[in-house]
GROMACS .gro file of C-alpha atoms in nm:
model
  459
    1MET     CA    1   0.647   6.597   4.826
    2ASP     CA    2   0.296   6.658   4.691
    3PHE     CA    3   0.443   6.808   4.377
    4PHE     CA    4   0.665   6.502   4.334
    5LEU     CA    5   0.368   6.263   4.375
    6ALA     CA    6   0.160   6.463   4.128
    7LYS     CA    7   0.445   6.452   3.879
    8VAL     CA    8   0.480   6.075   3.919
    9ARG     CA    9   0.102   6.033   3.874
   10TYR     CA   10   0.107   6.249   3.559
   11ASN     CA   11   0.399   6.053   3.415
   12SER     CA   12   0.222   5.723   3.490
   13ILE     CA   13  -0.093   5.836   3.310
   14PHE     CA   14   0.118   5.949   3.015
   15VAL     CA   15   0.298   5.613   3.000
   16VAL     CA   16  -0.037   5.424   3.011
   17LYS     CA   17  -0.186   5.637   2.735
   18TYR     CA   18   0.130   5.606   2.528
   19ALA     CA   19   0.130   5.227   2.571
   20GLY     CA   20  -0.238   5.222   2.473
   21LEU     CA   21  -0.161   5.418   2.157
   22ILE     CA   22   0.122   5.179   2.068
   23ASN     CA   23  -0.113   4.884   2.121
   24LEU     CA   24  -0.368   5.050   1.894
   25PHE     CA   25  -0.106   5.073   1.618
   26LYS     CA   26  -0.025   4.703   1.656
   27TYR     CA   27  -0.381   4.579   1.722
   28GLN     CA   28  -0.500   4.275   1.531
   29THR     CA   29  -0.827   4.089   1.572
   30PRO     CA   30  -0.768   3.781   1.793
   31SER     CA   31  -0.701   3.472   1.586
   32LYS     CA   32  -1.014   3.299   1.722
   33TYR     CA   33  -1.237   3.559   1.553
   34ALA     CA   34  -1.002   3.689   1.281
   35LEU     CA   35  -1.136   3.487   0.989
   36ALA     CA   36  -1.501   3.551   1.073
   37PHE     CA   37  -1.428   3.923   1.119
   38ARG     CA   38  -1.246   3.946   0.786
   39ASP     CA   39  -1.525   3.765   0.605
   40THR     CA   40  -1.802   3.974   0.765
   41TYR     CA   41  -1.641   4.312   0.717
   42SER     CA   42  -1.510   4.242   0.368
   43PHE     CA   43  -1.874   4.194   0.276
   44ILE     CA   44  -1.982   4.504   0.471
   45ASN     CA   45  -1.709   4.705   0.297
   46VAL     CA   46  -1.847   4.603  -0.042
   47LYS     CA   47  -2.194   4.716   0.068
   48GLN     CA   48  -2.042   5.051   0.168
   49ILE     CA   49  -1.884   5.077  -0.176
   50LYS     CA   50  -2.223   5.033  -0.339
   51LEU     CA   51  -2.382   5.287  -0.104
   52LEU     CA   52  -2.114   5.554  -0.151
   53SER     CA   53  -2.081   5.492  -0.525
   54THR     CA   54  -2.454   5.533  -0.571
   55ALA     CA   55  -2.465   5.854  -0.368
   56LEU     CA   56  -2.156   6.005  -0.535
   57PHE     CA   57  -2.274   5.898  -0.881
   58ALA     CA   58  -2.606   6.075  -0.821
   59LEU     CA   59  -2.416   6.385  -0.702
   60SER     CA   60  -2.196   6.379  -1.012
   61VAL     CA   61  -2.502   6.350  -1.236
   62CYS     CA   62  -2.657   6.652  -1.062
   63VAL     CA   63  -2.336   6.849  -1.116
   64ARG     CA   64  -2.331   6.750  -1.484
   65ILE     CA   65  -2.697   6.849  -1.535
   66THR     CA   66  -2.647   7.180  -1.351
   67SER     CA   67  -2.345   7.265  -1.569
   68LEU     CA   68  -2.566   7.242  -1.879
   69PHE     CA   69  -2.775   7.537  -1.757
   70TYR     CA   70  -2.475   7.753  -1.669
   71SER     CA   71  -2.236   7.666  -1.950
   72GLU     CA   72  -2.158   8.031  -2.037
   73GLU     CA   73  -2.081   8.129  -1.679
   74LEU     CA   74  -1.870   7.819  -1.618
   75ARG     CA   75  -1.639   7.902  -1.907
   76GLN     CA   76  -1.504   8.187  -1.698
   77VAL     CA   77  -1.405   7.952  -1.412
   78PRO     CA   78  -1.030   7.877  -1.397
   79ASN     CA   79  -0.934   7.519  -1.489
   80ILE     CA   80  -1.290   7.441  -1.603
   81MET     CA   81  -1.161   7.173  -1.838
   82GLU     CA   82  -1.000   6.990  -1.548
   83TYR     CA   83  -1.326   7.006  -1.353
   84ASN     CA   84  -1.504   6.864  -1.656
   85ILE     CA   85  -1.255   6.577  -1.681
   86SER     CA   86  -1.295   6.512  -1.309
   87ASN     CA   87  -1.673   6.494  -1.342
   88LEU     CA   88  -1.666   6.255  -1.637
   89THR     CA   89  -1.409   6.038  -1.459
   90GLN     CA   90  -1.630   6.017  -1.152
   91LEU     CA   91  -1.939   5.928  -1.355
   92THR     CA   92  -1.755   5.644  -1.527
   93ALA     CA   93  -1.572   5.513  -1.220
   94TYR     CA   94  -1.868   5.526  -0.981
   95PHE     CA   95  -2.089   5.347  -1.231
   96CYS     CA   96  -1.825   5.072  -1.264
   97PHE     CA   97  -1.798   5.043  -0.885
   98ILE     CA   98  -2.178   5.017  -0.856
   99VAL     CA   99  -2.178   4.729  -1.102
  100LEU     CA  100  -1.880   4.552  -0.946
  101SER     CA  101  -2.007   4.590  -0.589
  102THR     CA  102  -2.351   4.460  -0.691
  103ILE     CA  103  -2.190   4.153  -0.849
  104ALA     CA  104  -1.969   4.100  -0.542
  105ILE     CA  105  -2.270   4.120  -0.308
  106ARG     CA  106  -2.485   3.879  -0.507
  107SER     CA  107  -2.212   3.630  -0.599
  108LYS     CA  108  -2.109   3.358  -0.356
  109ASN     CA  109  -1.787   3.292  -0.547
  110TRP     CA  110  -1.606   3.609  -0.445
  111THR     CA  111  -1.333   3.543  -0.191
  112ILE     CA  112  -1.235   3.765   0.102
  113THR     CA  113  -0.921   3.874  -0.085
  114GLN     CA  114  -1.120   3.972  -0.394
  115ARG     CA  115  -1.362   4.180  -0.188
  116ASN     CA  116  -1.069   4.344  -0.006
  117LEU     CA  117  -0.899   4.428  -0.336
  118LEU     CA  118  -1.221   4.588  -0.463
  119THR     CA  119  -1.237   4.791  -0.141
  120LEU     CA  120  -0.872   4.895  -0.182
  121ALA     CA  121  -0.937   5.002  -0.543
  122PHE     CA  122  -1.238   5.211  -0.439
  123THR     CA  123  -1.058   5.381  -0.150
  124LEU     CA  124  -0.758   5.458  -0.373
  125PHE     CA  125  -0.989   5.613  -0.630
  126LEU     CA  126  -1.180   5.807  -0.364
  127LEU     CA  127  -0.858   5.955  -0.226
  128SER     CA  128  -0.731   6.026  -0.578
  129ILE     CA  129  -1.043   6.207  -0.698
  130THR     CA  130  -1.084   6.414  -0.378
  131PHE     CA  131  -0.714   6.505  -0.399
  132PHE     CA  132  -0.754   6.600  -0.765
  133ILE     CA  133  -1.052   6.826  -0.689
  134SER     CA  134  -0.858   6.994  -0.409
  135TYR     CA  135  -0.560   7.018  -0.642
  136ILE     CA  136  -0.762   7.201  -0.908
  137TYR     CA  137  -0.940   7.427  -0.659
  138SER     CA  138  -0.612   7.529  -0.492
  139GLN     CA  139  -0.453   7.628  -0.822
  140HIS     CA  140  -0.231   7.319  -0.825
  141ASN     CA  141  -0.097   7.371  -0.473
  142THR     CA  142  -0.298   7.142  -0.248
  143ARG     CA  143  -0.146   7.287   0.067
  144ASN     CA  144  -0.361   7.596   0.011
  145THR     CA  145  -0.689   7.409   0.065
  146LEU     CA  146  -0.745   7.053   0.182
  147THR     CA  147  -1.120   7.059   0.248
  148VAL     CA  148  -1.230   6.817  -0.025
  149PHE     CA  149  -0.936   6.586   0.030
  150LEU     CA  150  -1.005   6.578   0.403
  151MET     CA  151  -1.360   6.467   0.320
  152GLY     CA  152  -1.213   6.175   0.126
  153VAL     CA  153  -0.984   6.084   0.417
  154VAL     CA  154  -1.276   6.093   0.663
  155MET     CA  155  -1.500   5.881   0.438
  156VAL     CA  156  -1.230   5.616   0.400
  157SER     CA  157  -1.166   5.613   0.777
  158ILE     CA  158  -1.531   5.596   0.886
  159PHE     CA  159  -1.702   5.384   0.623
  160PHE     CA  160  -1.443   5.110   0.580
  161SER     CA  161  -1.276   4.860   0.812
  162LEU     CA  162  -0.929   4.803   0.669
  163GLU     CA  163  -0.654   4.572   0.781
  164PHE     CA  164  -0.307   4.703   0.863
  165LYS     CA  165  -0.149   4.632   0.524
  166TYR     CA  166  -0.426   4.811   0.335
  167ILE     CA  167  -0.412   5.113   0.566
  168ALA     CA  168  -0.036   5.127   0.517
  169ILE     CA  169  -0.082   5.123   0.138
  170LEU     CA  170  -0.333   5.409   0.158
  171ALA     CA  171  -0.107   5.614   0.388
  172VAL     CA  172   0.190   5.579   0.150
  173PHE     CA  173  -0.042   5.661  -0.140
  174VAL     CA  174  -0.146   5.989   0.027
  175VAL     CA  175   0.218   6.098   0.058
  176LEU     CA  176   0.281   6.001  -0.307
  177LEU     CA  177  -0.016   6.211  -0.417
  178PHE     CA  178   0.139   6.519  -0.260
  179VAL     CA  179   0.481   6.439  -0.409
  180ILE     CA  180   0.331   6.390  -0.755
  181GLY     CA  181   0.131   6.709  -0.708
  182MET     CA  182   0.454   6.908  -0.691
  183VAL     CA  183   0.562   6.800  -1.040
  184VAL     CA  184   0.309   7.003  -1.240
  185PRO     CA  185   0.339   7.351  -1.083
  186SER     CA  186   0.664   7.534  -1.033
  187LEU     CA  187   0.687   7.546  -0.655
  188SER     CA  188   0.971   7.682  -0.452
  189PRO     CA  189   1.165   7.433  -0.239
  190ILE     CA  190   1.002   7.562   0.078
  191GLN     CA  191   0.652   7.523  -0.074
  192GLY     CA  192   0.741   7.173  -0.185
  193LEU     CA  193   0.858   7.092   0.166
  194PHE     CA  194   0.529   7.222   0.311
  195ASN     CA  195   0.336   7.005   0.066
  196VAL     CA  196   0.530   6.697   0.169
  197ILE     CA  197   0.473   6.780   0.537
  198ALA     CA  198   0.101   6.826   0.468
  199GLY     CA  199   0.096   6.490   0.291
  200VAL     CA  200   0.268   6.315   0.582
  201ILE     CA  201   0.031   6.474   0.834
  202LEU     CA  202  -0.274   6.367   0.635
  203ALA     CA  203  -0.132   6.017   0.590
  204PHE     CA  204  -0.086   5.998   0.967
  205VAL     CA  205  -0.441   6.125   1.024
  206LEU     CA  206  -0.576   5.862   0.783
  207TYR     CA  207  -0.375   5.591   0.957
  208ILE     CA  208  -0.482   5.690   1.309
  209CYS     CA  209  -0.850   5.731   1.221
  210SER     CA  210  -0.857   5.403   1.029
  211ARG     CA  211  -0.692   5.216   1.313
  212TYR     CA  212  -0.944   5.357   1.561
  213SER     CA  213  -1.230   5.259   1.331
  214TYR     CA  214  -1.083   4.911   1.282
  215PHE     CA  215  -1.027   4.866   1.657
  216PHE     CA  216  -1.379   4.960   1.762
  217LYS     CA  217  -1.544   4.760   1.485
  218SER     CA  218  -1.331   4.459   1.575
  219GLN     CA  219  -1.414   4.492   1.945
  220HIS     CA  220  -1.785   4.527   1.866
  221PHE     CA  221  -1.771   4.219   1.645
  222ILE     CA  222  -1.592   4.018   1.915
  223GLN     CA  223  -1.848   4.121   2.176
  224LEU     CA  224  -2.131   4.007   1.948
  225LYS     CA  225  -1.958   3.675   1.886
  226GLN     CA  226  -1.897   3.623   2.257
  227LEU     CA  227  -2.261   3.705   2.324
  228GLU     CA  228  -2.365   3.446   2.063
  229GLU     CA  229  -2.139   3.190   2.230
  230LYS     CA  230  -2.288   3.266   2.572
  231ASN     CA  231  -2.641   3.237   2.430
  232GLU     CA  232  -2.548   2.904   2.274
  233GLU     CA  233  -2.412   2.783   2.609
  234ILE     CA  234  -2.731   2.894   2.782
  235ASN     CA  235  -2.945   2.718   2.520
  236ASN     CA  236  -2.739   2.401   2.562
  237LEU     CA  237  -2.778   2.417   2.940
  238ASN     CA  238  -3.152   2.475   2.908
  239ARG     CA  239  -3.178   2.183   2.668
  240LEU     CA  240  -2.978   1.964   2.906
  241LYS     CA  241  -3.194   2.077   3.198
  242GLY     CA  242  -3.506   1.994   2.999
  243GLU     CA  243  -3.374   1.649   2.908
  244ILE     CA  244  -3.289   1.573   3.271
  245LEU     CA  245  -3.625   1.704   3.389
  246ALA     CA  246  -3.812   1.501   3.129
  247PHE     CA  247  -3.611   1.188   3.218
  248VAL     CA  248  -3.682   1.228   3.589
  249ALA     CA  249  -4.049   1.305   3.528
  250HIS     CA  250  -4.094   0.996   3.310
  251ASP     CA  251  -3.926   0.776   3.570
  252LEU     CA  252  -4.139   0.919   3.850
  253ARG     CA  253  -4.464   0.870   3.664
  254THR     CA  254  -4.446   0.486   3.674
  255PRO     CA  255  -4.424   0.446   4.056
  256LEU     CA  256  -4.688   0.715   4.102
  257ASN     CA  257  -4.922   0.525   3.872
  258ASN     CA  258  -4.865   0.217   4.087
  259ILE     CA  259  -4.933   0.412   4.408
  260GLU     CA  260  -5.252   0.556   4.257
  261ALA     CA  261  -5.372   0.219   4.139
  262LEU     CA  262  -5.294   0.036   4.464
  263SER     CA  263  -5.447   0.305   4.685
  264GLY     CA  264  -5.758   0.302   4.465
  265ILE     CA  265  -5.788  -0.076   4.505
  266VAL     CA  266  -5.755  -0.050   4.883
  267ILE     CA  267  -6.023   0.222   4.896
  268GLU     CA  268  -6.260   0.010   4.684
  269GLU     CA  269  -6.204  -0.289   4.912
  270GLU     CA  270  -6.282  -0.073   5.214
  271TYR     CA  271  -6.569   0.102   5.039
  272SER     CA  272  -6.795   0.105   5.344
  273ASN     CA  273  -6.530   0.252   5.573
  274PRO     CA  274  -6.223   0.372   5.377
  275LYS     CA  275  -5.936   0.504   5.582
  276PRO     CA  276  -5.874   0.878   5.538
  277GLU     CA  277  -5.501   0.808   5.512
  278MET     CA  278  -5.555   0.604   5.194
  279GLN     CA  279  -5.768   0.881   5.047
  280MET     CA  280  -5.483   1.127   5.121
  281ILE     CA  281  -5.233   0.894   4.951
  282LEU     CA  282  -5.456   0.868   4.644
  283SER     CA  283  -5.509   1.246   4.626
  284ALA     CA  284  -5.137   1.313   4.669
  285ALA     CA  285  -5.047   1.062   4.395
  286VAL     CA  286  -5.301   1.214   4.153
  287HIS     CA  287  -5.177   1.564   4.232
  288ALA     CA  288  -4.812   1.462   4.185
  289LYS     CA  289  -4.897   1.294   3.853
  290HIS     CA  290  -5.063   1.614   3.731
  291ILE     CA  291  -4.751   1.810   3.823
  292ILE     CA  292  -4.530   1.561   3.638
  293ASN     CA  293  -4.753   1.579   3.330
  294ASP     CA  294  -4.720   1.959   3.339
  295LEU     CA  295  -4.341   1.931   3.367
  296ILE     CA  296  -4.326   1.695   3.070
  297GLU     CA  297  -4.548   1.931   2.868
  298VAL     CA  298  -4.321   2.227   2.945
  299VAL     CA  299  -3.988   2.059   2.861
  300GLN     CA  300  -4.107   1.913   2.532
  301GLU     CA  301  -3.912   2.089   2.254
  302ASP     CA  302  -4.030   1.898   1.947
  303ARG     CA  303  -4.402   1.961   1.969
  304LYS     CA  304  -4.621   1.775   1.726
  305PRO     CA  305  -4.858   1.984   1.513
  306LEU     CA  306  -5.184   2.040   1.695
  307GLN     CA  307  -5.462   1.816   1.567
  308VAL     CA  308  -5.779   2.026   1.549
  309GLN     CA  309  -6.132   1.966   1.436
  310LYS     CA  310  -6.434   2.181   1.360
  311THR     CA  311  -6.628   2.234   1.684
  312GLU     CA  312  -6.954   2.409   1.773
  313MET     CA  313  -6.832   2.614   2.068
  314ILE     CA  314  -7.163   2.693   2.244
  315SER     CA  315  -7.262   2.330   2.294
  316TYR     CA  316  -6.900   2.245   2.378
  317LEU     CA  317  -6.893   2.511   2.652
  318GLU     CA  318  -7.229   2.392   2.784
  319ARG     CA  319  -7.083   2.044   2.832
  320ILE     CA  320  -6.786   2.195   3.020
  321CYS     CA  321  -7.023   2.385   3.251
  322VAL     CA  322  -7.240   2.076   3.316
  323SER     CA  323  -6.929   1.878   3.402
  324TRP     CA  324  -6.817   2.139   3.655
  325GLN     CA  325  -7.165   2.183   3.802
  326SER     CA  326  -7.195   1.812   3.870
  327ASN     CA  327  -6.854   1.803   4.042
  328ALA     CA  328  -6.879   2.131   4.231
  329ASP     CA  329  -6.969   2.152   4.598
  330GLN     CA  330  -7.279   2.355   4.512
  331PRO     CA  331  -7.498   2.342   4.198
  332ARG     CA  332  -7.485   2.607   3.927
  333ARG     CA  333  -7.148   2.727   4.038
  334VAL     CA  334  -7.033   2.762   3.674
  335GLU     CA  335  -7.274   2.945   3.441
  336LEU     CA  336  -7.262   3.013   3.067
  337SER     CA  337  -7.407   3.311   2.880
  338ALA     CA  338  -7.384   3.352   2.500
  339ASN     CA  339  -7.521   3.614   2.263
  340GLU     CA  340  -7.475   3.385   1.963
  341LYS     CA  341  -7.670   3.071   1.890
  342SER     CA  342  -7.376   2.907   1.718
  343ILE     CA  343  -7.001   2.977   1.702
  344VAL     CA  344  -6.778   2.741   1.508
  345ALA     CA  345  -6.401   2.720   1.559
  346SER     CA  346  -6.122   2.468   1.501
  347ILE     CA  347  -5.991   2.335   1.831
  348ASN     CA  348  -5.826   2.035   1.987
  349ALA     CA  349  -6.098   1.942   2.234
  350THR     CA  350  -5.867   1.762   2.479
  351LYS     CA  351  -5.613   2.046   2.496
  352PHE     CA  352  -5.878   2.317   2.502
  353THR     CA  353  -6.067   2.143   2.782
  354ARG     CA  354  -5.744   2.141   2.981
  355VAL     CA  355  -5.717   2.519   2.941
  356LEU     CA  356  -6.078   2.583   3.047
  357ASP     CA  357  -6.051   2.341   3.341
  358ASN     CA  358  -5.737   2.521   3.454
  359LEU     CA  359  -5.895   2.868   3.428
  360ILE     CA  360  -6.219   2.760   3.596
  361GLY     CA  361  -6.024   2.572   3.863
  362ASN     CA  362  -5.817   2.884   3.933
  363GLY     CA  363  -6.136   3.087   3.970
  364ILE     CA  364  -6.278   2.839   4.220
  365LYS     CA  365  -5.946   2.818   4.405
  366PHE     CA  366  -5.938   3.193   4.473
  367SER     CA  367  -6.314   3.252   4.526
  368PRO     CA  368  -6.542   3.207   4.828
  369PRO     CA  369  -6.750   2.885   4.827
  370ASP     CA  370  -7.078   3.065   4.750
  371SER     CA  371  -6.953   3.272   4.453
  372GLN     CA  372  -7.012   3.186   4.088
  373ILE     CA  373  -6.785   3.144   3.787
  374GLN     CA  374  -6.930   3.316   3.481
  375ILE     CA  375  -6.837   3.206   3.127
  376SER     CA  376  -6.946   3.420   2.834
  377ALA     CA  377  -6.902   3.354   2.462
  378SER     CA  378  -6.938   3.594   2.170
  379ALA     CA  379  -6.822   3.633   1.811
  380SER     CA  380  -6.711   3.953   1.642
  381LYS     CA  381  -6.474   4.054   1.358
  382GLY     CA  382  -6.374   3.695   1.286
  383LEU     CA  383  -6.290   3.613   1.647
  384CYS     CA  384  -6.454   3.395   1.908
  385THR     CA  385  -6.414   3.549   2.252
  386ILE     CA  386  -6.452   3.332   2.562
  387ARG     CA  387  -6.439   3.508   2.899
  388ILE     CA  388  -6.400   3.324   3.230
  389LYS     CA  389  -6.484   3.558   3.518
  390ASP     CA  390  -6.465   3.494   3.892
  391PHE     CA  391  -6.549   3.716   4.188
  392GLY     CA  392  -6.266   3.614   4.416
  393ILE     CA  393  -5.970   3.788   4.576
  394GLY     CA  394  -5.819   3.902   4.245
  395ILE     CA  395  -5.452   3.929   4.148
  396PRO     CA  396  -5.222   4.207   4.274
  397GLU     CA  397  -5.106   4.435   3.994
  398HIS     CA  398  -4.736   4.365   4.056
  399LEU     CA  399  -4.796   3.991   3.996
  400GLN     CA  400  -4.998   4.021   3.674
  401GLY     CA  401  -4.692   4.083   3.453
  402MET     CA  402  -4.538   3.745   3.541
  403LEU     CA  403  -4.859   3.545   3.562
  404PHE     CA  404  -4.791   3.344   3.243
  405ASP     CA  405  -4.418   3.288   3.308
  406GLN     CA  406  -4.279   2.938   3.332
  407PHE     CA  407  -4.254   2.843   3.703
  408SER     CA  408  -4.413   3.180   3.770
  409LYS     CA  409  -4.338   3.357   4.097
  410ALA     CA  410  -4.698   3.479   4.087
  411GLY     CA  411  -4.818   3.138   4.211
  412ARG     CA  412  -5.007   3.159   4.542
  413PRO     CA  413  -5.188   2.909   4.767
  414GLY     CA  414  -5.564   2.897   4.717
  415LEU     CA  415  -5.817   3.006   4.977
  416ARG     CA  416  -5.842   2.646   5.099
  417GLY     CA  417  -5.465   2.582   5.093
  418GLU     CA  418  -5.437   2.453   4.733
  419LYS     CA  419  -5.076   2.463   4.611
  420SER     CA  420  -4.940   2.589   4.279
  421ILE     CA  421  -4.607   2.537   4.102
  422GLY     CA  422  -4.667   2.813   3.847
  423LEU     CA  423  -4.707   2.605   3.532
  424GLY     CA  424  -5.082   2.594   3.465
  425LEU     CA  425  -5.126   2.939   3.313
  426HIS     CA  426  -4.797   2.911   3.121
  427ILE     CA  427  -4.915   2.588   2.958
  428SER     CA  428  -5.263   2.734   2.899
  429ARG     CA  429  -5.120   3.029   2.706
  430GLN     CA  430  -4.901   2.794   2.500
  431ILE     CA  431  -5.203   2.584   2.407
  432ILE     CA  432  -5.410   2.889   2.308
  433GLU     CA  433  -5.123   3.025   2.098
  434GLN     CA  434  -5.097   2.685   1.925
  435HIS     CA  435  -5.461   2.740   1.827
  436GLY     CA  436  -5.365   3.076   1.677
  437GLY     CA  437  -5.534   3.268   1.957
  438ARG     CA  438  -5.453   3.485   2.258
  439LEU     CA  439  -5.499   3.450   2.632
  440THR     CA  440  -5.515   3.770   2.839
  441VAL     CA  441  -5.606   3.862   3.196
  442GLU     CA  442  -5.778   4.149   3.373
  443SER     CA  443  -5.796   4.162   3.750
  444LYS     CA  444  -5.854   4.389   4.046
  445GLU     CA  445  -5.787   4.296   4.404
  446ASN     CA  446  -6.101   4.197   4.598
  447GLU     CA  447  -6.312   4.232   4.281
  448GLY     CA  448  -6.219   3.919   4.087
  449THR     CA  449  -6.030   3.808   3.778
  450ALA     CA  450  -6.132   3.763   3.415
  451PHE     CA  451  -5.935   3.553   3.165
  452THR     CA  452  -6.018   3.617   2.799
  453ILE     CA  453  -5.952   3.370   2.518
  454SER     CA  454  -5.963   3.499   2.159
  455LEU     CA  455  -5.979   3.242   1.875
  456PRO     CA  456  -6.032   3.264   1.498
  457VAL     CA  457  -6.382   3.153   1.399
  458LEU     CA  458  -6.486   2.955   1.095
  459ASP     CA  459  -6.738   3.089   0.847
   0.00000   0.00000   0.00000
């Protein structure tokens, strides 16, 4: 019983492999991708013609030059005249193929059929010349040695992607070469039969190898096309998501503005004794509006060119520090140190202030109330370097790699419960990159975090 089951299993595997081989013989690129595949690989085939022609032309030139130094010795070689004719034929033909392939590559007027016919002509010549060399070397009986001809068969199979009809033409041509090769020498019937058998075997090898090459190249091309289609679908979905998000954000901003304005009016009217609930409503509305502004900034695809102006960075940073010191719970919470008296750069002050406010605000959010935020500025090698350093809880190493991601998972509540949606640092890096600069981070847990901005300076 076990033997019977094993036999059935073996026969099933054989049938599957046989069916797969039959399918390989009949394989055609699916109609959806057929035209694009033919166009792409007809062009690639022409490039291969130029590559091989150039290499083989150079080899033929080397052979010709070498023969000049050993002319006396070569006269003793059998069939030297035929070798000489072969070399001159190769020099002429490969030069012509170099020219034709160059024209075909540069011209936009060549059709797929014209490129395929050029490929067919080159492969026919390659098989012919390798057969002829084998034919001479084997004393006009190619069955004796097939090394050079096999090289031609392998090159045609590997380097070129040929459709079924062209492979069939080449296979028939291989058999004809062996039949024609029996005309010149006087071979016995049995030798002639062996030559024909050798020709059929090589034609079959060429056919099988070419079909395998065609199949795998076609499958690879289809996978790339499907990947492009998937990427296009993803891009469309992302664009649609961005449009929906922008639409919702714009619609939410109007009622939030009303809530902010009305709560502000109520607080002003109750200036002497404002209700804490109204202050919470106002704070929540302002916070929600900031989130919406961040969302709108992120989903914007058509960004306008950044409007920049020449700015003296030291005095600009001093104003930023004064603004934060006046709003902080304790004085001199944000301090500036600079080695240079003046650093000039081109910035968009509004956008750049947003970045600095975000970085300073992050430092305060994750630092104890009595700690300082240090800002340093320096200029070196054409770059202005601004460093914002806090002495807070730091960032775990496993979170640092995704710190600047959109909707980053590295977002954490602040020490006093401040929330984060993971957009601030992403937007900050975008703004710095729009300025032609870089934003990087260094951090150690329980030792603090330092964000470094690098910008081009003006002379």
